[in-house]
């Protein structure tokens, strides 16, 4: 099982904007940045990122969002779906009601033209119980070692996580994480990224020394070189990266320009041992949407139809 893939699903926004329904738990959103041109700017940033990925040899599958229903966060598909190398597709329970509308059967049906979907496991029923697990935002998956790292929050329920792990064949490593103001971090992929041979993590966001040690031991035992980022770097989305393959098997480490700009030279040097650093300027998407490059990419690990 490979940690990364060259097939990436991305959703082009048609009505991107500040989402009031998610703002309560996402400290990265900035209401003041909202403007009438936000969607047009987000579309420009989206198109540029797709172009950069394709120039680097990535197979990017772009699907347009629909005008109705209104889904301001549709640009972040990794929260509602994940695709796995055994042909399984997981659908996830989302906290915000308008984010639940992002789940689209037609997108999965469209992928079946080129990929083998064997089984869809729908966990969205947990929404009725107020329990949530927002995909690979809530979980950072070490696919090669079948480990799901997850910081528990309003959007990441331990019970639903346990069920995912049981059905996907993973084990979980859970912890609590907080920003410098003591607010729970809403998604694990804001503070952490796991690649084939490296892990980026904001260790100072994990106050419990036992949990911190447990995570470090897990990463070291799976041969990951740890790049520890600060709160400041995390706040500029330095934890929100994704390892991606290109069509000839080269490794890319994809991030935003903001994330790249706050990395120290020695941190970049470590990462460059494991892949080419690829970045795009997605400042509007980050500032208004509260998510970054990793959140925009849903990796398609499904078997390719021969």
Short mmCIF file of N, CA, C and O in Angstrom, two decimals, residues 186-250:
data_model
loop_
_atom_site.label_atom_id
_atom_site.label_comp_id
_atom_site.label_asym_id
_atom_site.label_seq_id
_atom_site.Cartn_x
_atom_site.Cartn_y
_atom_site.Cartn_z
N UNK A 186 -9.26 22.28 15.40
CA UNK A 186 -10.45 21.63 14.86
C UNK A 186 -10.16 20.42 13.98
O UNK A 186 -10.95 19.48 13.93
N UNK A 187 -9.04 20.41 13.27
CA UNK A 187 -8.68 19.31 12.40
C UNK A 187 -7.22 18.92 12.58
O UNK A 187 -6.35 19.79 12.67
N UNK A 188 -6.97 17.63 12.58
CA UNK A 188 -5.61 17.13 12.76
C UNK A 188 -4.69 17.56 11.64
O UNK A 188 -3.50 17.82 11.85
N UNK A 189 -5.22 17.66 10.41
CA UNK A 189 -4.33 17.96 9.28
C UNK A 189 -3.87 19.42 9.26
O UNK A 189 -3.09 19.79 8.39
N UNK A 190 -4.32 20.22 10.21
CA UNK A 190 -3.80 21.58 10.35
C UNK A 190 -2.44 21.55 11.05
O UNK A 190 -1.57 22.37 10.77
N UNK A 191 -2.26 20.59 11.93
CA UNK A 191 -1.03 20.56 12.73
C UNK A 191 -0.08 19.45 12.32
O UNK A 191 1.03 19.35 12.83
N UNK A 192 -0.49 18.61 11.34
CA UNK A 192 0.29 17.40 11.10
C UNK A 192 0.15 16.92 9.66
O UNK A 192 -0.92 16.97 9.06
N UNK A 193 1.25 16.44 9.11
CA UNK A 193 1.29 15.80 7.80
C UNK A 193 2.22 14.59 7.89
O UNK A 193 3.30 14.69 8.49
N UNK A 194 1.80 13.48 7.33
CA UNK A 194 2.64 12.28 7.33
C UNK A 194 2.93 11.88 5.89
O UNK A 194 2.01 11.69 5.09
N UNK A 195 4.22 11.79 5.57
CA UNK A 195 4.65 11.32 4.26
C UNK A 195 5.23 9.92 4.38
O UNK A 195 5.18 9.29 5.43
N UNK A 196 5.81 9.44 3.28
CA UNK A 196 6.40 8.09 3.30
C UNK A 196 7.57 7.99 4.28
O UNK A 196 7.72 6.98 4.96
N UNK A 197 8.37 9.05 4.34
CA UNK A 197 9.59 9.00 5.17
C UNK A 197 9.75 10.20 6.08
O UNK A 197 10.79 10.37 6.70
N UNK A 198 8.74 11.05 6.16
CA UNK A 198 8.83 12.25 7.00
C UNK A 198 7.47 12.52 7.65
O UNK A 198 6.44 12.01 7.21
N UNK A 199 7.51 13.33 8.69
CA UNK A 199 6.28 13.82 9.31
C UNK A 199 6.51 15.26 9.73
O UNK A 199 7.53 15.59 10.34
N UNK A 200 5.58 16.12 9.37
CA UNK A 200 5.58 17.51 9.83
C UNK A 200 4.55 17.60 10.94
O UNK A 200 3.41 17.15 10.78
N UNK A 201 4.92 18.16 12.08
CA UNK A 201 3.99 18.22 13.20
C UNK A 201 4.32 19.40 14.11
O UNK A 201 5.49 19.73 14.31
N UNK A 202 3.28 20.02 14.63
CA UNK A 202 3.45 21.09 15.62
C UNK A 202 3.35 20.46 17.01
O UNK A 202 2.26 20.35 17.58
N UNK A 203 4.49 20.05 17.54
CA UNK A 203 4.50 19.32 18.82
C UNK A 203 4.08 20.20 19.99
O UNK A 203 3.51 19.72 20.97
N UNK A 204 4.32 21.52 19.88
CA UNK A 204 3.95 22.39 21.02
C UNK A 204 2.44 22.55 21.15
O UNK A 204 1.95 23.05 22.16
N UNK A 205 1.68 22.09 20.15
CA UNK A 205 0.22 22.15 20.26
C UNK A 205 -0.34 20.99 21.07
O UNK A 205 -1.54 20.95 21.35
N UNK A 206 0.52 20.04 21.44
CA UNK A 206 0.09 18.85 22.18
C UNK A 206 0.63 18.97 23.60
O UNK A 206 1.80 18.66 23.87
N UNK A 207 -0.18 19.46 24.56
CA UNK A 207 0.34 19.76 25.90
C UNK A 207 0.62 18.54 26.77
O UNK A 207 1.47 18.60 27.66
N UNK A 208 -0.07 17.44 26.52
CA UNK A 208 0.10 16.26 27.36
C UNK A 208 1.41 15.55 27.01
O UNK A 208 1.57 15.06 25.88
N UNK A 209 2.36 15.50 27.95
CA UNK A 209 3.68 14.93 27.63
C UNK A 209 3.61 13.45 27.24
O UNK A 209 4.39 12.98 26.40
N UNK A 210 2.67 12.71 27.83
CA UNK A 210 2.52 11.29 27.50
C UNK A 210 2.05 11.12 26.06
O UNK A 210 2.59 10.30 25.31
N UNK A 211 1.06 11.93 25.67
CA UNK A 211 0.55 11.86 24.30
C UNK A 211 1.62 12.29 23.30
O UNK A 211 1.77 11.68 22.23
N UNK A 212 2.35 13.33 23.66
CA UNK A 212 3.42 13.82 22.78
C UNK A 212 4.47 12.73 22.56
O UNK A 212 4.92 12.50 21.42
N UNK A 213 4.85 12.06 23.64
CA UNK A 213 5.84 10.98 23.54
C UNK A 213 5.31 9.82 22.70
O UNK A 213 6.03 9.26 21.87
N UNK A 214 4.04 9.49 22.89
CA UNK A 214 3.41 8.40 22.15
C UNK A 214 3.45 8.66 20.64
O UNK A 214 3.78 7.77 19.85
N UNK A 215 3.14 9.89 20.26
CA UNK A 215 3.15 10.26 18.84
C UNK A 215 4.57 10.18 18.28
O UNK A 215 4.81 9.62 17.21
N UNK A 216 5.51 10.77 19.01
CA UNK A 216 6.90 10.76 18.55
C UNK A 216 7.41 9.32 18.40
O UNK A 216 8.06 8.98 17.40
N UNK A 217 7.09 8.47 19.36
CA UNK A 217 7.52 7.07 19.29
C UNK A 217 6.90 6.36 18.10
O UNK A 217 7.55 5.56 17.42
N UNK A 218 5.62 6.66 17.84
CA UNK A 218 4.95 6.04 16.69
C UNK A 218 5.59 6.47 15.38
O UNK A 218 5.82 5.65 14.48
N UNK A 219 5.91 7.75 15.28
CA UNK A 219 6.53 8.27 14.05
C UNK A 219 7.93 7.71 13.86
O UNK A 219 8.31 7.31 12.76
N UNK A 220 8.70 7.67 14.94
CA UNK A 220 10.07 7.15 14.85
C UNK A 220 10.06 5.65 14.51
O UNK A 220 10.86 5.18 13.68
N UNK A 221 9.13 4.91 15.13
CA UNK A 221 9.09 3.46 14.89
C UNK A 221 8.66 3.12 13.46
O UNK A 221 8.93 2.02 12.97
N UNK A 222 8.02 4.07 12.79
CA UNK A 222 7.63 3.87 11.39
C UNK A 222 8.58 4.62 10.43
O UNK A 222 8.22 4.90 9.29
N UNK A 223 9.78 4.92 10.95
CA UNK A 223 10.87 5.50 10.15
C UNK A 223 10.53 6.84 9.50
O UNK A 223 10.85 7.09 8.34
N UNK A 224 9.86 7.71 10.28
CA UNK A 224 9.57 9.06 9.77
C UNK A 224 10.57 10.05 10.39
O UNK A 224 10.74 10.08 11.62
N UNK A 225 11.19 10.87 9.56
CA UNK A 225 12.00 11.97 10.09
C UNK A 225 11.05 13.11 10.45
O UNK A 225 10.26 13.55 9.62
N UNK A 226 11.14 13.58 11.68
CA UNK A 226 10.18 14.56 12.19
C UNK A 226 10.66 15.98 11.92
O UNK A 226 11.80 16.34 12.24
N UNK A 227 9.78 16.78 11.32
CA UNK A 227 10.01 18.22 11.16
C UNK A 227 9.01 18.91 12.09
O UNK A 227 7.81 18.89 11.86
N UNK A 228 9.54 19.49 13.16
CA UNK A 228 8.70 20.12 14.19
C UNK A 228 8.47 21.59 13.84
O UNK A 228 9.44 22.35 13.73
N UNK A 229 7.21 21.97 13.62
CA UNK A 229 6.90 23.36 13.29
C UNK A 229 6.31 24.08 14.50
O UNK A 229 5.71 23.46 15.37
N UNK A 230 6.48 25.39 14.54
CA UNK A 230 6.02 26.21 15.65
C UNK A 230 4.55 26.58 15.49
O UNK A 230 3.95 26.37 14.42
N UNK A 231 3.98 27.17 16.55
CA UNK A 231 2.61 27.70 16.45
C UNK A 231 2.52 28.70 15.28
O UNK A 231 1.57 28.67 14.51
N UNK A 232 3.51 29.58 15.20
CA UNK A 232 3.48 30.59 14.13
C UNK A 232 3.44 29.94 12.76
O UNK A 232 2.67 30.34 11.89
N UNK A 233 4.28 28.92 12.58
CA UNK A 233 4.30 28.22 11.30
C UNK A 233 3.00 27.47 11.06
O UNK A 233 2.46 27.48 9.95
N UNK A 234 2.48 26.83 12.09
CA UNK A 234 1.19 26.13 11.96
C UNK A 234 0.09 27.10 11.57
O UNK A 234 -0.77 26.78 10.74
N UNK A 235 0.10 28.29 12.17
CA UNK A 235 -0.93 29.29 11.87
C UNK A 235 -0.85 29.78 10.42
O UNK A 235 -1.81 30.37 9.92
N UNK A 236 0.28 29.54 9.77
CA UNK A 236 0.43 29.85 8.35
C UNK A 236 0.36 28.57 7.50
O UNK A 236 0.84 28.53 6.39
N UNK A 237 -0.25 27.54 8.09
CA UNK A 237 -0.58 26.28 7.41
C UNK A 237 0.62 25.43 7.02
O UNK A 237 0.55 24.62 6.10
N UNK A 238 1.72 25.56 7.78
CA UNK A 238 2.89 24.72 7.51
C UNK A 238 2.64 23.25 7.87
O UNK A 238 3.38 22.38 7.41
N UNK A 239 1.62 22.97 8.66
CA UNK A 239 1.28 21.57 8.95
C UNK A 239 0.38 20.95 7.91
O UNK A 239 0.18 19.74 7.89
N UNK A 240 -0.17 21.78 7.02
CA UNK A 240 -1.21 21.35 6.09
C UNK A 240 -0.61 21.05 4.71
O UNK A 240 -0.88 21.72 3.73
N UNK A 241 0.23 20.02 4.68
CA UNK A 241 0.89 19.60 3.44
C UNK A 241 0.36 18.23 3.03
O UNK A 241 -0.29 17.54 3.81
N UNK A 242 0.71 17.82 1.81
CA UNK A 242 0.37 16.47 1.36
C UNK A 242 1.45 15.96 0.43
O UNK A 242 1.88 16.65 -0.50
N UNK A 243 1.88 14.73 0.70
CA UNK A 243 2.80 14.05 -0.23
C UNK A 243 1.99 13.49 -1.39
O UNK A 243 0.98 12.81 -1.20
N UNK A 244 2.43 13.79 -2.61
CA UNK A 244 1.74 13.39 -3.83
C UNK A 244 2.78 12.80 -4.79
O UNK A 244 3.93 13.23 -4.79
N UNK A 245 2.37 11.84 -5.59
CA UNK A 245 3.24 11.31 -6.64
C UNK A 245 2.92 11.99 -7.97
O UNK A 245 1.80 12.46 -8.18
N UNK A 246 3.89 12.04 -8.87
CA UNK A 246 3.56 12.41 -10.24
C UNK A 246 3.49 11.14 -11.09
O UNK A 246 3.70 10.03 -10.58
N UNK A 247 3.17 11.30 -12.35
CA UNK A 247 2.86 10.12 -13.19
C UNK A 247 4.07 9.23 -13.44
O UNK A 247 3.91 8.08 -13.86
N UNK A 248 5.27 9.75 -13.21
CA UNK A 248 6.47 8.93 -13.41
C UNK A 248 7.07 8.46 -12.08
O UNK A 248 8.20 7.99 -12.02
N UNK A 249 6.28 8.61 -11.01
CA UNK A 249 6.70 8.08 -9.71
C UNK A 249 7.52 9.01 -8.85
O UNK A 249 7.96 8.63 -7.76
N UNK A 250 7.72 10.24 -9.32
CA UNK A 250 8.43 11.22 -8.49
C UNK A 250 7.58 11.70 -7.34
O UNK A 250 6.35 11.74 -7.43
#
